[in-house]
mmCIF file of C-alpha atoms and ligand atoms in Angstrom:
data_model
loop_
_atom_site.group_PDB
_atom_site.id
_atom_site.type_symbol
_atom_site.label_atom_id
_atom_site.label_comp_id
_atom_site.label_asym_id
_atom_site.label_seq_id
_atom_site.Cartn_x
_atom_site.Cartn_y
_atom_site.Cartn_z
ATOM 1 C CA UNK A 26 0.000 0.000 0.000
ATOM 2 C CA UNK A 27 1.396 3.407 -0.814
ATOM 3 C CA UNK A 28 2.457 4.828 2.520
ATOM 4 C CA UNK A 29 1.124 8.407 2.371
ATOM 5 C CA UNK A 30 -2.304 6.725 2.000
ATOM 6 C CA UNK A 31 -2.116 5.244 5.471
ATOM 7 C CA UNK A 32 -3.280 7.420 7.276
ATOM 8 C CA UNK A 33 -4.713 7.051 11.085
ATOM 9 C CA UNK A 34 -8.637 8.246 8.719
ATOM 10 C CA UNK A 35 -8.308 5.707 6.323
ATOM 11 C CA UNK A 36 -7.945 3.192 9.008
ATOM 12 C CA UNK A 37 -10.735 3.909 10.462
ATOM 13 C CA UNK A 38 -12.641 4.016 7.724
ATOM 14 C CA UNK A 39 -11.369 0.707 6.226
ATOM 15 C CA UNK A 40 -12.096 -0.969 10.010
ATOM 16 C CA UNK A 41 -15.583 0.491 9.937
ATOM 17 C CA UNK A 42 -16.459 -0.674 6.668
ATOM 18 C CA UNK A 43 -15.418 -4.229 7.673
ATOM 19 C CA UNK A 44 -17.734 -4.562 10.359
ATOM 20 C CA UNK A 45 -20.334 -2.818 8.812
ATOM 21 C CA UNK A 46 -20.407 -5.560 5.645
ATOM 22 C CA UNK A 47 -20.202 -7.750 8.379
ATOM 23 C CA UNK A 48 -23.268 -6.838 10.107
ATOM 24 C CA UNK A 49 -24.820 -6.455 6.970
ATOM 25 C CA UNK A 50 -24.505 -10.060 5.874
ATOM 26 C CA UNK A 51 -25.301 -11.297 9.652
ATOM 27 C CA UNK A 52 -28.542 -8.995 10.037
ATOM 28 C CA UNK A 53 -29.513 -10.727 6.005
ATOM 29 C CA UNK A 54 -28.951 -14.232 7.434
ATOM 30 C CA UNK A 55 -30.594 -13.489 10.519
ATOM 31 C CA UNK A 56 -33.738 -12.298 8.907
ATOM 32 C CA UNK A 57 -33.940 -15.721 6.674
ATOM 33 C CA UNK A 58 -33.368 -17.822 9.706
ATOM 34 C CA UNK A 59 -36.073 -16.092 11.501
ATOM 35 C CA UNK A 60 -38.898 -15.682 8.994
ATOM 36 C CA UNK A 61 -37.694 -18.795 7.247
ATOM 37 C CA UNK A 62 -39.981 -21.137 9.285
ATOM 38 C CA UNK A 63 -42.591 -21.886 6.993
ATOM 39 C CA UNK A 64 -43.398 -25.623 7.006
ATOM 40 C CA UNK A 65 -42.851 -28.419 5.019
ATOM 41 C CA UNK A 66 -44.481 -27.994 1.421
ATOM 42 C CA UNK A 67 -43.850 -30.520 -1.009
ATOM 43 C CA UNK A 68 -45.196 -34.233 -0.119
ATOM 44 C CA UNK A 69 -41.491 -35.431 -0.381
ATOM 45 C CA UNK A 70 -40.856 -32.611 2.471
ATOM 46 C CA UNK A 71 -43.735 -33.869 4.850
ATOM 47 C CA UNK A 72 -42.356 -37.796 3.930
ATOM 48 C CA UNK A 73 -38.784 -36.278 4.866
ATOM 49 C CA UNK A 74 -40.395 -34.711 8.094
ATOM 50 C CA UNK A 75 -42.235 -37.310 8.743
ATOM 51 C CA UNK A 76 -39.088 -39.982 8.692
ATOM 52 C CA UNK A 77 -36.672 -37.863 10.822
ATOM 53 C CA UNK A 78 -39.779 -38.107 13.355
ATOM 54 C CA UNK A 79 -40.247 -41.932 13.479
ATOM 55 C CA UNK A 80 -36.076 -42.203 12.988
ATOM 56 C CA UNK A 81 -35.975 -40.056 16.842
ATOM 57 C CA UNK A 82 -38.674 -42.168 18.172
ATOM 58 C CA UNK A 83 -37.202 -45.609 17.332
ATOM 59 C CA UNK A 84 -34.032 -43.962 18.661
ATOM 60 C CA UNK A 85 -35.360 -42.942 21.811
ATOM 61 C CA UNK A 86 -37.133 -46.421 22.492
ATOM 62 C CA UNK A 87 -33.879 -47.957 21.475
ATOM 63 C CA UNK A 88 -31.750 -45.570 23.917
ATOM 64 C CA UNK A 89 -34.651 -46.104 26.643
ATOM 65 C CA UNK A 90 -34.873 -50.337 25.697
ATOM 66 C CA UNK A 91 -31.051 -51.125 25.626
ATOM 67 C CA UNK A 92 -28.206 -49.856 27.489
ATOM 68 C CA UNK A 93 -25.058 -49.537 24.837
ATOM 69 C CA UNK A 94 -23.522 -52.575 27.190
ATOM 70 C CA UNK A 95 -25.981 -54.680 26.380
ATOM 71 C CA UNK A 96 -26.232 -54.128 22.971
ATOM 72 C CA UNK A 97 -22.208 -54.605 22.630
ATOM 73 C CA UNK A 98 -22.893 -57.548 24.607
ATOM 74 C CA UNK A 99 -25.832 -59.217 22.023
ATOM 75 C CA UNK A 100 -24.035 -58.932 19.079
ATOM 76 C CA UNK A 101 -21.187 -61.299 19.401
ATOM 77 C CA UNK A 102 -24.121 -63.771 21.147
ATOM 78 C CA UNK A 103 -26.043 -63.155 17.370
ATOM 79 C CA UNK A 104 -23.095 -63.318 15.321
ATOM 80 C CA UNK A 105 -22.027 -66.868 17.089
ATOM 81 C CA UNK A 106 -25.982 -68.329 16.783
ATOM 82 C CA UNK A 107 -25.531 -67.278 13.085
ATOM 83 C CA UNK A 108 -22.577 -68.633 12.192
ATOM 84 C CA UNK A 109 -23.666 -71.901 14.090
ATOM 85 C CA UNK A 110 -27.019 -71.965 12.697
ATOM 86 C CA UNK A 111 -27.596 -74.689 9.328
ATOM 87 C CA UNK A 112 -30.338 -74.205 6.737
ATOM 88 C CA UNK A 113 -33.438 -76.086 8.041
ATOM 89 C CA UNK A 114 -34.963 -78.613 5.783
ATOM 90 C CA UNK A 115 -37.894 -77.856 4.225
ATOM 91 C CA UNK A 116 -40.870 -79.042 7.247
ATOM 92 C CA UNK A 117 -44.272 -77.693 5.424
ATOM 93 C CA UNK A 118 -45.411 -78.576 1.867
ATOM 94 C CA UNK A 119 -46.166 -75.021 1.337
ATOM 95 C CA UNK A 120 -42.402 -73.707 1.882
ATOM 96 C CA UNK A 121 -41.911 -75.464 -1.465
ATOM 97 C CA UNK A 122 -40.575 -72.454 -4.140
ATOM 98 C CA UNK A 123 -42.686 -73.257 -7.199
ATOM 99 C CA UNK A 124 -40.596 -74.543 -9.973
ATOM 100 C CA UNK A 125 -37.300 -75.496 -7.302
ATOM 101 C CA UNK A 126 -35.822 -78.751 -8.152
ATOM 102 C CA UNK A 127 -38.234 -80.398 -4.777
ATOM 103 C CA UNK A 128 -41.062 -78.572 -6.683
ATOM 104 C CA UNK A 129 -40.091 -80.467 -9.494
ATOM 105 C CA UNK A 130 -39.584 -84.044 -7.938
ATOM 106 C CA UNK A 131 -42.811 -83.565 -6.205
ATOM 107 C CA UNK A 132 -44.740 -83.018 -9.706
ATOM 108 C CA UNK A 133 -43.330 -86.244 -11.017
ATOM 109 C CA UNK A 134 -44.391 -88.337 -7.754
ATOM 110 C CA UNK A 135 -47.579 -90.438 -8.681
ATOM 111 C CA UNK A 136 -50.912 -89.151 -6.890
ATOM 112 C CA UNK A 137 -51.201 -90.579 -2.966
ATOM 113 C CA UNK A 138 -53.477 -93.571 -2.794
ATOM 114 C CA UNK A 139 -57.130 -92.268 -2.689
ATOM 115 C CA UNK A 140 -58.676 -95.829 -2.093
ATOM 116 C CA UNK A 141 -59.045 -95.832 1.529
ATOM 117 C CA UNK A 142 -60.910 -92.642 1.722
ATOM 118 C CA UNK A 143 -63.095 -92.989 -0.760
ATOM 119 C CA UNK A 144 -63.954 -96.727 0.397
ATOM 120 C CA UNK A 145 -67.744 -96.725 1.434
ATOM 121 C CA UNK A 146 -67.618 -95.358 5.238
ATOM 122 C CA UNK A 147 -69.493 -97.341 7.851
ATOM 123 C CA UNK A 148 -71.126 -94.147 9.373
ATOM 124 C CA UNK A 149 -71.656 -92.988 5.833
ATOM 125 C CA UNK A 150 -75.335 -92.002 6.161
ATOM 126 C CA UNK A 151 -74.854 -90.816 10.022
ATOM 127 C CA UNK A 152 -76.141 -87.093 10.325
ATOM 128 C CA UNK A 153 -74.251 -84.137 10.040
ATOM 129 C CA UNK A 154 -72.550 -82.481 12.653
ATOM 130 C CA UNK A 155 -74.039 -79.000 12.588
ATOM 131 C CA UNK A 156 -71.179 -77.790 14.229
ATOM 132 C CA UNK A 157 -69.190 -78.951 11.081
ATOM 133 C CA UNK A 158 -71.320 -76.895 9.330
ATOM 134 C CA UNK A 159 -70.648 -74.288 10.837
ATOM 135 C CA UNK A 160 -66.948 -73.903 10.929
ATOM 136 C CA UNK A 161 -67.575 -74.764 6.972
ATOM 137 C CA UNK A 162 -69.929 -71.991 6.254
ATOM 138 C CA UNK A 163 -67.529 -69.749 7.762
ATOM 139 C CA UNK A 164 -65.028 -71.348 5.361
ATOM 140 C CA UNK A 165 -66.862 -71.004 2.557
ATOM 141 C CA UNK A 166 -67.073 -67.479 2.277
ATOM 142 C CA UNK A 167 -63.976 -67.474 0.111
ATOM 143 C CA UNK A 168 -64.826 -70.111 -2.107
ATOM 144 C CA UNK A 169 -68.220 -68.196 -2.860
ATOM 145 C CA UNK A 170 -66.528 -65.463 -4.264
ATOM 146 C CA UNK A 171 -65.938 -67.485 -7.182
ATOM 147 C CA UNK A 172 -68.684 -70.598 -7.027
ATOM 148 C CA UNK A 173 -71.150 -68.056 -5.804
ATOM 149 C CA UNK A 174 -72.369 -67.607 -1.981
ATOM 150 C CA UNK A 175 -75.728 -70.192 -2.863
ATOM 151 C CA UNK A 176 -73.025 -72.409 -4.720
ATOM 152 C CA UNK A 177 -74.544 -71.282 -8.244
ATOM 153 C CA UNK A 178 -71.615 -70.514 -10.232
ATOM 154 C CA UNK A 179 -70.471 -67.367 -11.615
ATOM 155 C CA UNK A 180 -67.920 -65.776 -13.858
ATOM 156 C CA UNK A 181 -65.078 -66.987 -12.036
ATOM 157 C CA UNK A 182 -66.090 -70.521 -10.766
ATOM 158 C CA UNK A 183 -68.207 -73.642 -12.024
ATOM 159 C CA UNK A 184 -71.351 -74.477 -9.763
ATOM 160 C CA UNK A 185 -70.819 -76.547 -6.875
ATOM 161 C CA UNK A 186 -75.287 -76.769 -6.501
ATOM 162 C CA UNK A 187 -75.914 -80.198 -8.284
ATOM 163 C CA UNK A 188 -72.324 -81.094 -9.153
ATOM 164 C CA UNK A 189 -71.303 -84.590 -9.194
ATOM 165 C CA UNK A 190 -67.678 -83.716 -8.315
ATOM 166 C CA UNK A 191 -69.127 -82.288 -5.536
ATOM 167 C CA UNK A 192 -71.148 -85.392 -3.973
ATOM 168 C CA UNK A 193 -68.651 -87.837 -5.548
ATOM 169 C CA UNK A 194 -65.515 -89.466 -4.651
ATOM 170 C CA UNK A 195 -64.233 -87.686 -1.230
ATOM 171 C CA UNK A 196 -60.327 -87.646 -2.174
ATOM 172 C CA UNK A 197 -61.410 -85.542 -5.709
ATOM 173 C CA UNK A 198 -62.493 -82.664 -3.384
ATOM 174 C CA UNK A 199 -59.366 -82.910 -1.060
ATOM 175 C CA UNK A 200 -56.856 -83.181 -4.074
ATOM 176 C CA UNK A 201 -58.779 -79.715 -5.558
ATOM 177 C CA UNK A 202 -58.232 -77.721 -2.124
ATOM 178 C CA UNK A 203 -54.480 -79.041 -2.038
ATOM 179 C CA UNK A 204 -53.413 -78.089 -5.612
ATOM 180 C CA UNK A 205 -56.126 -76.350 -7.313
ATOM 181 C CA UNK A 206 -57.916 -77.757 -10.377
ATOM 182 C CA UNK A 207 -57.298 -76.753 -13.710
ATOM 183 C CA UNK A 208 -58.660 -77.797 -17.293
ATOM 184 C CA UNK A 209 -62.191 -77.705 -18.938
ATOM 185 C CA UNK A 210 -64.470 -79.442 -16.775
ATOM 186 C CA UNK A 211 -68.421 -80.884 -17.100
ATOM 187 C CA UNK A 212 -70.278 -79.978 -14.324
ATOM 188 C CA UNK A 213 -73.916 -81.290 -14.493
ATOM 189 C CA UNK A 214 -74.113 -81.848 -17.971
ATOM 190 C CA UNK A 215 -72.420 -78.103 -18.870
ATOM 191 C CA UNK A 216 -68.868 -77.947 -20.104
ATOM 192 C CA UNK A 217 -66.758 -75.041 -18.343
ATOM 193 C CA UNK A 218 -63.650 -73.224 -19.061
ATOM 194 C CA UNK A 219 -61.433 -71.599 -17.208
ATOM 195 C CA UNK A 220 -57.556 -70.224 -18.758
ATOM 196 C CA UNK A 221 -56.240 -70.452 -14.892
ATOM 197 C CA UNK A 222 -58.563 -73.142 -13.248
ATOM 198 C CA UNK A 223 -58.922 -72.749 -9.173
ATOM 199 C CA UNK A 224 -55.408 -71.742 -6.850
ATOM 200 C CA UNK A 225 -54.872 -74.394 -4.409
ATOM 201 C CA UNK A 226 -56.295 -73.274 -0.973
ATOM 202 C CA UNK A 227 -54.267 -75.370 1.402
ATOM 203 C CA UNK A 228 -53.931 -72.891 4.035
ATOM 204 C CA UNK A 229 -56.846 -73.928 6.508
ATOM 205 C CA UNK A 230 -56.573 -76.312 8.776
ATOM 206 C CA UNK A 231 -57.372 -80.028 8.356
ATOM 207 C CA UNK A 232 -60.721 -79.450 10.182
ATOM 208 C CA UNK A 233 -61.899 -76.452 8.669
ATOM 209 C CA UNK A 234 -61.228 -78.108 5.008
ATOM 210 C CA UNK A 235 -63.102 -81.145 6.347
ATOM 211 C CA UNK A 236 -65.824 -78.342 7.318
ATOM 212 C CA UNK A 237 -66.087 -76.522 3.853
ATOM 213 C CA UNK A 238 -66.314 -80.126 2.204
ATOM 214 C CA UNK A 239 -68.787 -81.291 4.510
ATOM 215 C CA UNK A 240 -70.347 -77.665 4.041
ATOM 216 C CA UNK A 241 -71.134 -78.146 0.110
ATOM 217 C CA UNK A 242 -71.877 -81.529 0.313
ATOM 218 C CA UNK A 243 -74.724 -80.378 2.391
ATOM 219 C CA UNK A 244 -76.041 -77.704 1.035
ATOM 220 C CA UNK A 245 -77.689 -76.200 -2.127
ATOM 221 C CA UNK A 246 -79.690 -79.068 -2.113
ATOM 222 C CA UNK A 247 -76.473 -81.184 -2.038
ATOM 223 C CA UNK A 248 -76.668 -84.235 -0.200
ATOM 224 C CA UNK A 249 -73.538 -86.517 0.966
ATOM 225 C CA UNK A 250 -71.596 -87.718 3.833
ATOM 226 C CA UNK A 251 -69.308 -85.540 5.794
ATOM 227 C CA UNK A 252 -65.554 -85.284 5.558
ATOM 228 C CA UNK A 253 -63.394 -86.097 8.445
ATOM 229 C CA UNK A 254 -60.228 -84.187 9.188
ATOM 230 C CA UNK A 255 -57.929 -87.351 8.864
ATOM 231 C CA UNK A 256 -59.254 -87.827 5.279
ATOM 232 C CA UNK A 257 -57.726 -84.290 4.759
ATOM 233 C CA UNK A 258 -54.716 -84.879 6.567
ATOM 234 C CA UNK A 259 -53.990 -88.025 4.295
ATOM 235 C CA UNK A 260 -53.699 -85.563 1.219
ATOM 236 C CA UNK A 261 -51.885 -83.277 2.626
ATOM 237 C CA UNK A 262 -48.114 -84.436 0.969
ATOM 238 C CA UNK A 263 -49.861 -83.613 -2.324
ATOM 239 C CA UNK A 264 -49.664 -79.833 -1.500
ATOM 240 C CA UNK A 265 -47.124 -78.542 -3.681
ATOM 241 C CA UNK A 266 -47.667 -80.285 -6.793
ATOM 242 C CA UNK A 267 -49.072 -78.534 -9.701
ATOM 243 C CA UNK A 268 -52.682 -77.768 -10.364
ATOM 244 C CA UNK A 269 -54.512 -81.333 -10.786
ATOM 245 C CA UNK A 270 -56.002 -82.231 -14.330
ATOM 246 C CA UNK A 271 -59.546 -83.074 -14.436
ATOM 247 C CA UNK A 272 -58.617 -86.837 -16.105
ATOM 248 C CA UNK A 273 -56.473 -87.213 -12.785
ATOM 249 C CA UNK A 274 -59.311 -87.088 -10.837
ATOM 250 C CA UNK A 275 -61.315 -90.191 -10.124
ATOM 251 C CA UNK A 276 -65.059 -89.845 -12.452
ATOM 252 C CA UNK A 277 -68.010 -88.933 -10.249
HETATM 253 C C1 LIG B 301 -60.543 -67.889 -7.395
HETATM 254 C C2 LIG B 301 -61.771 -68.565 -7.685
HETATM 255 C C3 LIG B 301 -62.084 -69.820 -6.903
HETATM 256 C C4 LIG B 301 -62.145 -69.972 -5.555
HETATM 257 C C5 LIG B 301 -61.882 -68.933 -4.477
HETATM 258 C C6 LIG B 301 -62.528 -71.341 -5.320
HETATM 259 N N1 LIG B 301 -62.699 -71.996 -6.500
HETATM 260 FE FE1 LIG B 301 -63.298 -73.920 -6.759
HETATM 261 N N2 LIG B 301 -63.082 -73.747 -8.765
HETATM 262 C C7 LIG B 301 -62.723 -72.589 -9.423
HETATM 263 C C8 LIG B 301 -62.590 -72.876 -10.842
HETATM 264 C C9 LIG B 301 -62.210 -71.879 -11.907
HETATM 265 C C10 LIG B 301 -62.886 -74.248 -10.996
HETATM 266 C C11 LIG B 301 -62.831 -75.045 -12.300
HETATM 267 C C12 LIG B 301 -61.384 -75.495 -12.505
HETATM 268 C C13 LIG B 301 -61.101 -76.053 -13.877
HETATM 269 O O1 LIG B 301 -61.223 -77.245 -14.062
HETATM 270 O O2 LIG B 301 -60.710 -75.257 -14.732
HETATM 271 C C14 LIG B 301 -63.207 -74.749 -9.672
HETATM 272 C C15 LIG B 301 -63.601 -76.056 -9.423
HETATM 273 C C16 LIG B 301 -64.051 -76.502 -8.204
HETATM 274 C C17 LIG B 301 -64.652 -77.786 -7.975
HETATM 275 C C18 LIG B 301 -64.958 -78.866 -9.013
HETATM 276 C C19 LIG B 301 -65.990 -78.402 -10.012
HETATM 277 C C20 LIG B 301 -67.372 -78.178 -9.452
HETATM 278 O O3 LIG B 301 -67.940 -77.101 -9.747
HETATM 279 O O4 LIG B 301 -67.909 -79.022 -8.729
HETATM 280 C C21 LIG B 301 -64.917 -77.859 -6.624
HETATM 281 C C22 LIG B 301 -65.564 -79.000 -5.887
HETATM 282 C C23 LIG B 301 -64.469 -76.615 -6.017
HETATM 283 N N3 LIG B 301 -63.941 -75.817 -7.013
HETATM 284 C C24 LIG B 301 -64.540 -76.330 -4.677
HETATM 285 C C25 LIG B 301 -64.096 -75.147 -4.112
HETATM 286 C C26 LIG B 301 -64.098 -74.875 -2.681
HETATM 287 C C27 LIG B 301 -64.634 -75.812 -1.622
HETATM 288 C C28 LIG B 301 -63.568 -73.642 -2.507
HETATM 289 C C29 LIG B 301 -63.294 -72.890 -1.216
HETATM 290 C C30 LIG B 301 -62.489 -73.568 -0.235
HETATM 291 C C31 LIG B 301 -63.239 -73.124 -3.826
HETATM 292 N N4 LIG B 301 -63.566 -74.066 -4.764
HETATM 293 C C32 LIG B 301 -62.702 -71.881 -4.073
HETATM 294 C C33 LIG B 301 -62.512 -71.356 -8.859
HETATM 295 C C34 LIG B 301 -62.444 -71.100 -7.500
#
């Protein structure tokens, strides 16, 4: 700087300016802070709010739950159960992944033996538990989405009133609920088709299955004997397999 120009004024003036750019720039940031507390707009910005709230509250339950030494102290217990741990074996039909090499060997397996529950049952014409018929009513709520709730057929399902696959062989209507049904089919003199046929609905228990059999042998004018939950349970190592054909089934 050129010497004469330092003067004791200048100084001042210089210093003065300084501060005062200063305190401009910290009143202008000061003023967005303040009146900058409009909320969240966008829907990504009330998401975004919304997350940083539920990420504090896990936090805080975590923090309240777990000291830090007993968290340090879990994960080596984990880590060891983990490393111990061997894959389980496959212990329910329906873990099967469709199309896995099991999948496969299960749809080459020939069909269980069916003879022993359709043999003629002693207590064949004994009368129907109307508690049966109740847990199958409830049952049967699903299937009358597609059969229709009086059993008369629809758009999605053949009728189950007057069918002979319905009052026929026993083991027909356990092999349908274990792997579904697929293929045209004749139901009381009508042929039906249906591109994807009827999912397999394997997921009740052997007694309600046994219920919604009993249940539609019994009603819409339907007329057959009931279905006993160890007639189910026989079937059940046929979940699994693919859809059933109609010619696999045993003629009404
Ligand atoms: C998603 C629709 C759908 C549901 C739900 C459904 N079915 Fe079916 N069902 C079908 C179709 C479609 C067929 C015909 C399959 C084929 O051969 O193409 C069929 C066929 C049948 C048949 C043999 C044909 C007949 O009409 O007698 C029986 C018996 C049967 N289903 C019982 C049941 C029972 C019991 C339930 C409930 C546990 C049930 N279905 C749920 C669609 C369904």
């Amino acid at each position: 700087m050129d010497s004469s120009r330092d003067t004791p004024l200048i100084r001042f003036t210089a210093f003065w300016w300084g501060l005062g750019t200063f305190l401009v720039f910290a009143v202008l940031f000061g003023a967005i802070y303040l009146f900058n507390t409009k909320g969240a707009e966008s829907l990504e910005d009330v998401v975004a709010v919304a997350r940083y709230k539920t990420k504090e509250t896990i936090h805080q339950a975590q923090l309240a739950a777990l000291s830090k030494e007993q968290i340090e102290a879990v994960i080596p217990a984990v880590g060891k159960q983990l490393a111990a741990s061997k894959p389980v074996a496959v212990e329910k039909p329906e873990q099967i992944v469709p199309n896995s090499p099991t999948a496969k060997k299960l749809a080459e397996a020939p069909v269980a033996d069916t003879s022993a529950i359709d043999a003629p049952a002693a207590d064949a014409d004994a009368p129907i538990d109307p508690a049966v018929m109740e847990i199958g009513k409830a049952q049967f709520l699903i299937c009358g989405a597609c059969h229709g709730q009086n059993g008369e057929g629809g758009p999605a399902g053949p009728p189950l009133a007057g069918s002979e696959w319905v009052t026929g062989p026993i083991s027909n209507l356990i092999l349908i609920q274990m792997r579904g049904l697929v293929g045209p089919i004749t139901v009381a003199g009508k042929e039906y088709s249906f591109p994807a046929g009827m999912t397999p609905m394997a997921y009740q228990t052997d007694e309600q299955i046994a219920g919604v059999l009993t249940y539609i042998r019994n009603s819409f004018g339907n007329k057959a004997s009931a279905v006993k939950p160890e007639q189910v349970a026989a079937l059940r190592s046929e979940v699994g397999k693919p859809q059933i054909k109609v010619e696999e089934l045993t003629k009404p």
